[in-house]
Coordinates of C-alpha atoms and ligand atoms in Angstrom, one line a residue:
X28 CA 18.5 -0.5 44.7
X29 CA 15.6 -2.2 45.8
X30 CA 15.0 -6.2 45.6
X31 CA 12.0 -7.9 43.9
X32 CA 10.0 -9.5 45.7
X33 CA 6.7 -11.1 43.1
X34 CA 3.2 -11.9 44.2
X35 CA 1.9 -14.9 42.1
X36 CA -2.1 -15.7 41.1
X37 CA -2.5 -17.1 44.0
X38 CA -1.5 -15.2 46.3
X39 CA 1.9 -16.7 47.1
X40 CA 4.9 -14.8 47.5
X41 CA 7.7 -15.3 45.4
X42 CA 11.5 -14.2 45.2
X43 CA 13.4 -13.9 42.2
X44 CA 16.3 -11.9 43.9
X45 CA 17.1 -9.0 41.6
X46 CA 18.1 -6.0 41.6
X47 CA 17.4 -2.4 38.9
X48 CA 21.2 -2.3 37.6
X49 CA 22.7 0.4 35.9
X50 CA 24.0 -2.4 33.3
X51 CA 20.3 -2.9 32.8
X52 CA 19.4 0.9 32.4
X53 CA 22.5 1.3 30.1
X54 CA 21.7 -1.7 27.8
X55 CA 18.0 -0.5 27.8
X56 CA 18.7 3.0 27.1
X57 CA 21.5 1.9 24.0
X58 CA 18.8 -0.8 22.9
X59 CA 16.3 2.2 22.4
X60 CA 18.2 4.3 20.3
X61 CA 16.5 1.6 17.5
X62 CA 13.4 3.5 18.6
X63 CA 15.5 6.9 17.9
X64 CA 15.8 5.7 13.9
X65 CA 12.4 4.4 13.3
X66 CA 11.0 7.9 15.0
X67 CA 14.0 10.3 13.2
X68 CA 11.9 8.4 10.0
X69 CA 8.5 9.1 10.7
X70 CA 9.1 12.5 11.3
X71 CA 11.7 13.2 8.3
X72 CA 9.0 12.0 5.5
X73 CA 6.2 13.8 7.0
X74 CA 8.1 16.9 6.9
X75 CA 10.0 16.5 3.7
X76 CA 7.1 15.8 2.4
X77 CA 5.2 18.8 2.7
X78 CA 8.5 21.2 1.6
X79 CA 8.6 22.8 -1.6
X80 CA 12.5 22.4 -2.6
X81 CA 11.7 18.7 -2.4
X82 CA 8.4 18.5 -4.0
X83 CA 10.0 20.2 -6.6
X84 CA 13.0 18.2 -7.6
X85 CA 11.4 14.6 -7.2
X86 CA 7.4 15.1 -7.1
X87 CA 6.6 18.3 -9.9
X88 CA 2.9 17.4 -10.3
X89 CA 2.4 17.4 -6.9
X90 CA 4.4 20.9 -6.3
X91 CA 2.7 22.4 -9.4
X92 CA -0.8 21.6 -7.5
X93 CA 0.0 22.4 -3.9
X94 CA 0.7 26.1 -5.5
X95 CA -2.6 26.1 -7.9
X96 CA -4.6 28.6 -6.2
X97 CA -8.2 26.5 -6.5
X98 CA -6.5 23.6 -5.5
X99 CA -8.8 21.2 -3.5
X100 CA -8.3 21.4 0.1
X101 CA -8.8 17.8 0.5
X102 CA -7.3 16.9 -2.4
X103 CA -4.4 18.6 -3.2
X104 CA -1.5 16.5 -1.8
X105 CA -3.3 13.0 -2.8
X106 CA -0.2 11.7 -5.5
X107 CA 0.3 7.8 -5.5
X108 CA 4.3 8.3 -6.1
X109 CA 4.5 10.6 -2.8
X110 CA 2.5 8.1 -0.9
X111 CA 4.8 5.4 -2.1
X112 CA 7.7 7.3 -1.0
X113 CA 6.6 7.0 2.6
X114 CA 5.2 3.7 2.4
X115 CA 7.8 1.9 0.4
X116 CA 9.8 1.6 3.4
X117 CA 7.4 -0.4 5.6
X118 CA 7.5 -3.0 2.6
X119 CA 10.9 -3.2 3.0
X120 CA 10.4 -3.0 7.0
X121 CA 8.3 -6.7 6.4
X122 CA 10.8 -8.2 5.3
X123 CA 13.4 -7.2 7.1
X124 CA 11.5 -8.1 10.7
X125 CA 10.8 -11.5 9.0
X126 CA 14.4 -12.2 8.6
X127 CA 15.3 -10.5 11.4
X128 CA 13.0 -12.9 13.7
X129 CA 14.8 -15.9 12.3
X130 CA 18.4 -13.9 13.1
X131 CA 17.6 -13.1 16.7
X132 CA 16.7 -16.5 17.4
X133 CA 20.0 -18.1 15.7
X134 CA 22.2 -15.7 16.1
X135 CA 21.0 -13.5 18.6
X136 CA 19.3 -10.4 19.8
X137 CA 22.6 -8.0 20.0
X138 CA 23.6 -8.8 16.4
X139 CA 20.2 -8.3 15.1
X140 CA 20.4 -5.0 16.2
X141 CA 23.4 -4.3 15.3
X142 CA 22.8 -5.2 11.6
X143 CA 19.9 -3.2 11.4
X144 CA 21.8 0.0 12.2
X145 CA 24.4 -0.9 9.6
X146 CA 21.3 -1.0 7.0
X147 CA 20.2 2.3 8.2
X148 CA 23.4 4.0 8.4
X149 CA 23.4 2.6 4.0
X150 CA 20.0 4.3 3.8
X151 CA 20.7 7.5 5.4
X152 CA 23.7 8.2 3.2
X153 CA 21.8 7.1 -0.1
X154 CA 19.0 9.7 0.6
X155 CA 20.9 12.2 1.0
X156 CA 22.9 11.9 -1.8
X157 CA 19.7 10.9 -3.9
X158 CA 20.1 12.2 -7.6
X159 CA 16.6 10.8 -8.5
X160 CA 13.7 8.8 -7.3
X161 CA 15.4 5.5 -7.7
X162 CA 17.9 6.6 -5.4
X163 CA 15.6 8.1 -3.3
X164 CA 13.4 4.6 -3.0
X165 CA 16.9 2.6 -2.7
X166 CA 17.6 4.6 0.1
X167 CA 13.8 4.2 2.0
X168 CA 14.5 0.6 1.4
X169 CA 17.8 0.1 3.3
X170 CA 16.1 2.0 6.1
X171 CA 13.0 -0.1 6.0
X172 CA 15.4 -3.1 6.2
X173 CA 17.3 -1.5 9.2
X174 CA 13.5 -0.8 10.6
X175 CA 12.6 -4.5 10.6
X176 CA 15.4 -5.6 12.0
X177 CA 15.7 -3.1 14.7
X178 CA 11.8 -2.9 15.8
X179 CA 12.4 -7.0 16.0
X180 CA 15.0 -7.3 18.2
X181 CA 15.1 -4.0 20.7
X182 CA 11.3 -4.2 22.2
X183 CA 12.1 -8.3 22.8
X184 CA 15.7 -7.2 24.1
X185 CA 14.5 -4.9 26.8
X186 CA 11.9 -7.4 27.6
X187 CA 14.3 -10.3 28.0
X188 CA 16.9 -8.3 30.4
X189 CA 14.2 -6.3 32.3
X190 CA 13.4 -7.5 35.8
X191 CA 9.5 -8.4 35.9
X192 CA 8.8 -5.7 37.9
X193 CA 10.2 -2.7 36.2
X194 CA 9.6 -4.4 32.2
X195 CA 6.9 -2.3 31.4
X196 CA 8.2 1.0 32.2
X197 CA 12.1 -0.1 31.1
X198 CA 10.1 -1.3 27.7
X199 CA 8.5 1.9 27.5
X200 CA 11.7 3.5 26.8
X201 CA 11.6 2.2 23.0
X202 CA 8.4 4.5 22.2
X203 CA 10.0 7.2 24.8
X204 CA 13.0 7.4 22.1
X205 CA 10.7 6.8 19.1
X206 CA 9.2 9.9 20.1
X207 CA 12.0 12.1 20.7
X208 CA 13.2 10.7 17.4
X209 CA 10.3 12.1 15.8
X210 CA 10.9 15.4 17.8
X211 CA 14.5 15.5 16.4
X212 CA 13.4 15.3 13.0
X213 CA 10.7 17.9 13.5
X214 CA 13.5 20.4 15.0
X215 CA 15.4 19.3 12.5
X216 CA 13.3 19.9 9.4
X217 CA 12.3 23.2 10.6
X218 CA 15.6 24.4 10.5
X219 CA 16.5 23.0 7.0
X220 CA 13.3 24.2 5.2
X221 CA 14.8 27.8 5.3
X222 CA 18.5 26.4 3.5
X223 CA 17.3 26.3 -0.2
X224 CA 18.0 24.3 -2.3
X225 CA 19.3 21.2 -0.4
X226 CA 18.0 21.6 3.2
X227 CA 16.1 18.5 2.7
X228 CA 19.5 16.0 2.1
X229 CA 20.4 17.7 5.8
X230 CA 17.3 16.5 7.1
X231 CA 17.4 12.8 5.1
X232 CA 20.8 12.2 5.8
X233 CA 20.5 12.9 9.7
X234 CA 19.1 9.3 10.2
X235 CA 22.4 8.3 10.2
X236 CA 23.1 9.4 13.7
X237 CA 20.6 7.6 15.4
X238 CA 23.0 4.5 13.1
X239 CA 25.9 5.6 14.3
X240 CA 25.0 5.6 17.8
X241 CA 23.2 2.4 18.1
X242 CA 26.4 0.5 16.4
X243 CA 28.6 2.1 18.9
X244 CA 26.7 1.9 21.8
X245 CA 25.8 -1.6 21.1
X246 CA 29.5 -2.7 21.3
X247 CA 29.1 -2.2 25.2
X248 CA 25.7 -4.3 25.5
X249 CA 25.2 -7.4 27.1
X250 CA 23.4 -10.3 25.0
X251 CA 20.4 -11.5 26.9
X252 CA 20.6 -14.5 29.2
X253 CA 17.7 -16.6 27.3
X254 CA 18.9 -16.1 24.1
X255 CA 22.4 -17.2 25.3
X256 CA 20.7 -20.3 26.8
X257 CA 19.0 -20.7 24.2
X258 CA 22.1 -21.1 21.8
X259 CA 23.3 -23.2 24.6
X260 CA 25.8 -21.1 25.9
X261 CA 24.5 -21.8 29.3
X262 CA 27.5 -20.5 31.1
X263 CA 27.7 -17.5 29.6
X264 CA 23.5 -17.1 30.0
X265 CA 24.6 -17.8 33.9
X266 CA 27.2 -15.2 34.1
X267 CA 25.4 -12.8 32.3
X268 CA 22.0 -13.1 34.3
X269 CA 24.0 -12.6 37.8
X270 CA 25.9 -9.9 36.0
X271 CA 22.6 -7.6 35.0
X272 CA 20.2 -8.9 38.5
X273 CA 23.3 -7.7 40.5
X274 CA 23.0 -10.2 42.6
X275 CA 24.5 -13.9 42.9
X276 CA 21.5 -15.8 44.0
X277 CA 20.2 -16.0 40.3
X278 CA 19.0 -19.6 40.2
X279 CA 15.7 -19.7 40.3
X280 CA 15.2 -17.7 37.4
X281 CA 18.1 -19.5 35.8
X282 CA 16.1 -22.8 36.2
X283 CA 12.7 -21.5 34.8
X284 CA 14.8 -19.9 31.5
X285 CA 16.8 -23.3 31.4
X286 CA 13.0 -24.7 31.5
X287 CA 11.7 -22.3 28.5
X288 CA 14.2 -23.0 26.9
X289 CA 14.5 -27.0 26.9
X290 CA 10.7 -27.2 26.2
X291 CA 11.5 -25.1 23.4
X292 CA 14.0 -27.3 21.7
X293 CA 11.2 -29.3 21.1
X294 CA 9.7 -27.2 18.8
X295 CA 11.7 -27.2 15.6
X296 CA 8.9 -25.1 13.6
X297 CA 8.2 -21.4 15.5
X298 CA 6.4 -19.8 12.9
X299 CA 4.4 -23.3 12.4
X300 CA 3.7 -23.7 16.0
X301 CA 2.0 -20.5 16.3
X302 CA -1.2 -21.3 14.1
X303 CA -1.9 -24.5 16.6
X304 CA -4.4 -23.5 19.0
X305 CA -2.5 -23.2 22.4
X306 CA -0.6 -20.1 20.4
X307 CA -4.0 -18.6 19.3
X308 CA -4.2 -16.7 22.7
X309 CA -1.4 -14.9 22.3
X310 CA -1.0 -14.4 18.4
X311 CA -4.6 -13.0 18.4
X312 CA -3.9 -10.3 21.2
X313 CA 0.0 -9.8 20.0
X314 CA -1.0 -8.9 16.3
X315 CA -4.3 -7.3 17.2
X316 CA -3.0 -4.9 19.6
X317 CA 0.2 -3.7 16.7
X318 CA -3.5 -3.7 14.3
X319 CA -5.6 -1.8 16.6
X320 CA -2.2 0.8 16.9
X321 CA -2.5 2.0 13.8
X322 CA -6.1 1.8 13.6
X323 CA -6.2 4.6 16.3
X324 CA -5.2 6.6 13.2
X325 CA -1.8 7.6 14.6
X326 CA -0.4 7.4 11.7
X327 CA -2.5 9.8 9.9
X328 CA -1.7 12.2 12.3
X329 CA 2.3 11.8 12.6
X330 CA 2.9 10.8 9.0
X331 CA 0.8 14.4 7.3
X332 CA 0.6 16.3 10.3
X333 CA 2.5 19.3 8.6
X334 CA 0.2 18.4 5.2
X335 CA -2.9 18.3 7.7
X336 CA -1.8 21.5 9.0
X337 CA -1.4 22.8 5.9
X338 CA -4.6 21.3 4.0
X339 CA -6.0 23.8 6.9
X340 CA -4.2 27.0 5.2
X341 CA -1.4 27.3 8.2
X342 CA 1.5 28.7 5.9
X343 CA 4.9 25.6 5.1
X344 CA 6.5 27.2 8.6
X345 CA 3.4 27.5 10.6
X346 CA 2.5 23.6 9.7
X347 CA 6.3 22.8 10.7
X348 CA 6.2 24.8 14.3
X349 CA 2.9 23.1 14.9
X350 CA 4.2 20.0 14.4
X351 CA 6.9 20.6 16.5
X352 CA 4.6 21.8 19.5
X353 CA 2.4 18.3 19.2
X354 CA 4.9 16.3 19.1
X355 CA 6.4 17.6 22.3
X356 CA 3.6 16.4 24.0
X357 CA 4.3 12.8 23.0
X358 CA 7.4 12.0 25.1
X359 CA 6.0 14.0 27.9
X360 CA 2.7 11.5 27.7
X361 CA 4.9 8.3 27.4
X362 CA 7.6 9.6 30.2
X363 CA 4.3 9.6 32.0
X364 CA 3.4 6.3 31.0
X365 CA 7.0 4.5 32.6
X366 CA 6.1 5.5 35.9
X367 CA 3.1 4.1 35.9
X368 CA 3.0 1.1 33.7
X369 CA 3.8 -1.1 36.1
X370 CA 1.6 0.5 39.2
X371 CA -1.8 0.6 37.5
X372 CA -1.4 -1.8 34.7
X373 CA -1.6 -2.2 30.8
X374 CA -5.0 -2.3 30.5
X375 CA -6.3 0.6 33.0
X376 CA -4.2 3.0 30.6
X377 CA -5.6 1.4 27.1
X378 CA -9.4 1.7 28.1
X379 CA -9.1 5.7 29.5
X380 CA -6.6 6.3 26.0
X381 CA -8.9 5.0 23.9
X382 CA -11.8 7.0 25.1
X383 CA -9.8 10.5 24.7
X384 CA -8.8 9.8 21.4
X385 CA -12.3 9.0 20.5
X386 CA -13.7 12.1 21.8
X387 CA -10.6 14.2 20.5
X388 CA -10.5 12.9 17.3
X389 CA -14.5 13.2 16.6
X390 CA -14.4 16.4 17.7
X391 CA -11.3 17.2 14.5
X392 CA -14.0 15.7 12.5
X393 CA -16.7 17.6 13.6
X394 CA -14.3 20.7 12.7
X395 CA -13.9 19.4 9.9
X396 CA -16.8 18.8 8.4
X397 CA -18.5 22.1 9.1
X398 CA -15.9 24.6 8.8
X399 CA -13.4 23.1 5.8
X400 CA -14.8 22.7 2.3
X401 CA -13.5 21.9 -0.9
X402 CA -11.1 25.6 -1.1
X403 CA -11.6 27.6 1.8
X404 CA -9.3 28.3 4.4
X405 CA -10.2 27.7 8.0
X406 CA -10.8 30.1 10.3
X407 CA -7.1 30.9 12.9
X408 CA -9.4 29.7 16.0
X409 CA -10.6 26.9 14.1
X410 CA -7.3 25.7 13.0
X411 CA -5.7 26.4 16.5
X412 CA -8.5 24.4 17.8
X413 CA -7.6 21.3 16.0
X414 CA -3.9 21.8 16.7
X415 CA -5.1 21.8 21.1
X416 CA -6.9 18.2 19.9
X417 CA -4.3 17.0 18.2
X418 CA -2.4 17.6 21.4
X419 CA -4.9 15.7 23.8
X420 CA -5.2 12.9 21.4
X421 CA -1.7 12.4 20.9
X422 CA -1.5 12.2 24.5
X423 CA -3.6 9.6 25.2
X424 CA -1.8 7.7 22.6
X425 CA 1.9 8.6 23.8
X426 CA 0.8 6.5 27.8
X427 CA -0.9 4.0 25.8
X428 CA -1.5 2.3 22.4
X429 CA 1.9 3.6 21.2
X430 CA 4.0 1.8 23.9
X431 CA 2.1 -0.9 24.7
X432 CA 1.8 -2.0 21.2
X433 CA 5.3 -2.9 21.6
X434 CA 5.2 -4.0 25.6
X435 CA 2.3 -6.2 25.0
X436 CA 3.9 -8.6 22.3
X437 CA 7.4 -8.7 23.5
X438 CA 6.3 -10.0 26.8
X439 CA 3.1 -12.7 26.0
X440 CA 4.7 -15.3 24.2
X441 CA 6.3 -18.0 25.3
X442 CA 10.3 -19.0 24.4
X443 CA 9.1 -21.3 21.8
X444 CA 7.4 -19.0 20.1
X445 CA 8.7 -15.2 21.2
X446 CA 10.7 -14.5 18.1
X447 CA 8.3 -15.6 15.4
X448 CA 4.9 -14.2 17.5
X449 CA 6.6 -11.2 17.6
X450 CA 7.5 -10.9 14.4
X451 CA 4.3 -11.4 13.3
X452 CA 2.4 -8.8 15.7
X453 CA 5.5 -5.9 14.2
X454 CA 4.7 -7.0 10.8
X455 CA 1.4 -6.2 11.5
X456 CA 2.6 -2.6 12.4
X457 CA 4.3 -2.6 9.2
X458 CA 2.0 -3.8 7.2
X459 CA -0.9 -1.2 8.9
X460 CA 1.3 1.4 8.9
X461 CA 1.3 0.9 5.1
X462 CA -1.8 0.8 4.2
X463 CA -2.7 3.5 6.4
X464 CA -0.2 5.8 4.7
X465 CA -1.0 4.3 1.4
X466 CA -4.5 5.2 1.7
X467 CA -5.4 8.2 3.9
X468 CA -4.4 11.3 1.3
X469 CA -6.8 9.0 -1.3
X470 CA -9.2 8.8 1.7
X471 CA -8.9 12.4 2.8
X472 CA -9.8 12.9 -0.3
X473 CA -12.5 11.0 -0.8
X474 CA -14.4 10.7 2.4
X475 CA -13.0 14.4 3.6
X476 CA -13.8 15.1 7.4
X477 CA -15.3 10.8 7.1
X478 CA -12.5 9.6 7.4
X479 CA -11.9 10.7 11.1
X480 CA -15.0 9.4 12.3
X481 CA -13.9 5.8 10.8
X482 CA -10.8 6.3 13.2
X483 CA -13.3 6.8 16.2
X484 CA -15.4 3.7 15.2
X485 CA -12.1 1.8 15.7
X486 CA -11.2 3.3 18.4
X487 CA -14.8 2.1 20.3
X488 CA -13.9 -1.2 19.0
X489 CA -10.5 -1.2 20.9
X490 CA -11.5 -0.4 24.2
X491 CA -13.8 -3.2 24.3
X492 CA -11.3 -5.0 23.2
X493 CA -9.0 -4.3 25.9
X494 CA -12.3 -4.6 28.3
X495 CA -12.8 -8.2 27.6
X496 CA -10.0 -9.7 25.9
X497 CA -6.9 -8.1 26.7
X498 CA -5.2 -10.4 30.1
X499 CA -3.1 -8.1 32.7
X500 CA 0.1 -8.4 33.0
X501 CA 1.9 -6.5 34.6
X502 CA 4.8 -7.7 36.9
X503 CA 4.4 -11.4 36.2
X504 CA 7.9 -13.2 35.0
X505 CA 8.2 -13.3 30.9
X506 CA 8.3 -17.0 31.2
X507 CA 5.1 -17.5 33.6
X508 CA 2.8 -15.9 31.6
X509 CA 1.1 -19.3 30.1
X510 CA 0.4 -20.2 33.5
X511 CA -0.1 -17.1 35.2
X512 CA -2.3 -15.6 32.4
X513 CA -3.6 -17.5 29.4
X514 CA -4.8 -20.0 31.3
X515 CA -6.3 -17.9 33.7
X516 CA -8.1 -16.0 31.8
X517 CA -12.2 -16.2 31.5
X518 CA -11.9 -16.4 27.1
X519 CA -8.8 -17.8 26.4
X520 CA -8.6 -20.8 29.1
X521 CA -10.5 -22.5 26.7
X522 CA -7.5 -22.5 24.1
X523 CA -5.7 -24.9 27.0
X524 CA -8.6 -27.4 27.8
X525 CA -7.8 -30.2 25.5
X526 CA -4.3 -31.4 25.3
X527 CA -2.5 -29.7 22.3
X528 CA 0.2 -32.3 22.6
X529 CA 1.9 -34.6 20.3
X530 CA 5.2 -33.8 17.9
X531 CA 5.3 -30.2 18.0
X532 CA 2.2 -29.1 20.8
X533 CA 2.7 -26.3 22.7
X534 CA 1.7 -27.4 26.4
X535 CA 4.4 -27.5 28.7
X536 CA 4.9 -30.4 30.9
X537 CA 3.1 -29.9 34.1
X538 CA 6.1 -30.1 36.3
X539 CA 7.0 -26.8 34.7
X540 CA 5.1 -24.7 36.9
X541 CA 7.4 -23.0 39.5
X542 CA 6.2 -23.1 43.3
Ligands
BGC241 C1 3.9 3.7 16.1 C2 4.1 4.6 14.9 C3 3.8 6.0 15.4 C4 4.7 6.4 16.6 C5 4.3 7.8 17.1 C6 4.9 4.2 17.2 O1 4.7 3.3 18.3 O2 4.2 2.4 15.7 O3 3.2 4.2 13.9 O4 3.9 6.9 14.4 O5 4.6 5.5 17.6 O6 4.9 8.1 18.3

């Protein structure tokens, strides 16, 4: 396989001799599968959601509506208990990745993961054994928790072991598996809506295999290098960096980790260090990008895409196959997306996603707005229409936002503050995610066709945000990217001009730039 060979800002070529391992591709690929349960999720509630068997045991009102005939079209899922059933697992998600950011740092990145498939595997079998909504929530909890602690530790994993050049596309293989997870689940649902009465404790109970095969596979996974320096097992980091670069001339990247790492011994307060100024850069863009992913309305569309479907008058099974058709365009789109990652850069792909969604999603809206009022049923080209935009504007999101709203964050922060920054930009998912779900039946509601055109707003606000704000970096080492970026960059330089030094400042020591 080939070496790297890296191109600095200046123009200087650099070597950090390493080669694409298949210990690499095998502790990415088992890393991911935390993508596979957070997917399996999204796709189980928005499809349990919308079947009858289970409205009908846990959520009456709302079955007794769905089925009145005058029901309002925009209206007629909004229940505050079903939203909370989605969303009380991102509540439980915020904690979990808050704890989990202080357990990958002290303990690791491997055992992080592995407790939050042990969590997960506890909330798979409570849901499907749920006798009544307290189960039921106990259940979304422990996966929440397992969620957390999973979406904290894989993205910064595969960003840790990945050679520079290959760490977008190798990171990209988190949202490739969140995606087939939410395939899986689609599949899945559509088969179990037919086996009345308890099809849906087959489909909530199936999250324990994406469990089950994280906390095998993760047996045979490497811990990565900086975090093992980092608990000052510098041997171990040593053997474990030649072992996954292939290669035995490892040192240079062993010195700049040894570097990180000793500058970050300094700091004894992450989570307080990343409010001082020389943080700002990276906090802003880390929590805004994990915002701005949710704000592209994502959610709306993955979480109550069989309800959106059916709010349209598709029948239960129609909804379901449609589902499953848009969501096979999303792994395709991010399978797209790892190739090219790291050839034309984060940002190139951000800007033309953002665009397509805007114009996909305005036209839905448009669609909307004329053709579905308060009880009609769309017309079959209408609604087949919407299903062919749904299908372009998921795939602008599946090579950009999605992904990179996990690349981005994992691989801008420096040691110091990796874990905690992190954290904080996947809370942010969480915490979006939340209120997203939380709100949009109330908003569909409410604003009715609206509410799509406040997604394209956002979504005009994003690309200039990636425009102006957002630094490249692709192919520049995890722990150059103060130098190499940051401080590069036309806006944020400015957070480096005075010295942020002192007990606890964040500016390295100027012989800490590698030649
Ligand atoms: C997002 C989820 C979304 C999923 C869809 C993830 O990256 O965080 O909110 O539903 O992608 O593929």
């Amino acid at each position: 396989m080939p070496e790297l060979t890296l191109v600095d800002g200046s123009g200087v070529r650099r070597d950090f001799p390493a080669k694409l391992t298949w210990q690499v591709i095998v502790c990415t690929v088992i890393a991911a599968c935390g993508g596979l349960m957070f997917g399996y999720d999204i796709g189980i509630s928005g499809g349990v959601t919308g079947m009858d068997m289970f409205l009908e045991k846990f959520f009456p009102e709302v079955y007794v509506r769905k089925h009145q005939a005058k029901a309002n079209n925009y209206c007629k899922f909004s229940s505050q208990l079903l939203q909370l059933f989605t969303s009380s697992l991102y509540l439980a998600a915020i904690v979990g990745c808050f704890i989990g950011s202080i357990c990958c740092k002290k303990r690791g990145r491997k055992p992080t993961m592995q407790i939050a498939s042990v969590f997960f595997l506890v909330g798979a079998i409570l849901n499907a054994a749920a006798l009544n909504i307290g189960m039921l929530i106990a259940g979304r909890l422990c996966l929440g928790a397992g969620i957390g602690f999973g979406n904290q530790a894989v993205p910064l994993f595969i960003s840790e072991i990945a050679p520079a050049r290959y760490r977008g596309g190798l990171n990209l293989c988190f949202q490739l598996l969140i995606t087939i997870g939410i395939l899986t689940a689609n599949v899945v649902n559509y088969a179990t809506s037919k086996l009345h009465p308890y099809g849906w404790r087959i489909s909530l109970g199936g999250a324990a295999c994406p469990a089950l095969l994280l906390l095998l596979g993760s047996v045979m996974i490497v811990e990565t290098p900086t975090s093992l320096i980092e608990r000052g097992k510098n041997e171990e980091g040593l053997h474990t960096l030649k072992k996954i670069r292939g290669v035995d001339n490892v040192d240079k990247e062993y010195e700049e980790i040894s570097q990180a790492v000793e500058f970050s011994r300094q700091i004894r307060h992450p989570f307080k260090n990343l409010w001082k100024r020389s943080s700002r850069p990276q906090l802003v863009c880390g929590a805004l990008i994990q915002i701005f992913q949710q704000f592209t309305g994502i959610s709306v569309v993955m979480l109550y895409a069989p309800v959106l479907f059916q709010t349209m008058g598709l029948g239960e099974n129609a909804s379901l196959m449609s589902a499953l058709m848009t969501n096979t365009v999303k792994p395709i789109g991010t399978l797209f997306a790892i190739f090219v990652v790291d050839r034309f850069g984060r940002r190139a792909l951000l800007i033309e996603a953002a665009i397509q969604m805007f114009i996909s999603l305005g036209a839905i809206g448009v669609i909307l707005a004329v053709h579905l009022h308060s009880t009609n049923v769309v017309a079959k080209h209408y609604a087949v229409l919407v299903i062919v935009l749904v299908c372009v504007f998921l795939a602008g999101f599946a090579w950009s936002w999605g992904p990179l709203g996990w690349l981005i964050p994992s691989e801008i922060f420096p040691i110091e503050t990796r874990s905690a920054g992190f954290s904080v930009a996947v809370i942010m998912n969480f915490v979006f995610t939340f209120l997203v779900a939380q709100t949009f039946l109330t908003m569909l509601c409410h604003l009715r066709a609206g509410t799509f055109f406040l997604y394209c707003a956002m979504l005009a606000v994003m690309c200039l945000f990636a425009k102006y704000f957002l630094p490249e970096t692709k192919g520049v080492p995890i722990d150059e990217m103060v130098e190499r970026v940051w401080k590069q960059h036309w806006f944020w330089k400015r957070c480096y001009k005075d010295h942020d030094t002192g007990e606890g400042g964040l500016d390295k020591p100027k012989d800490n730039t590698i030649a």
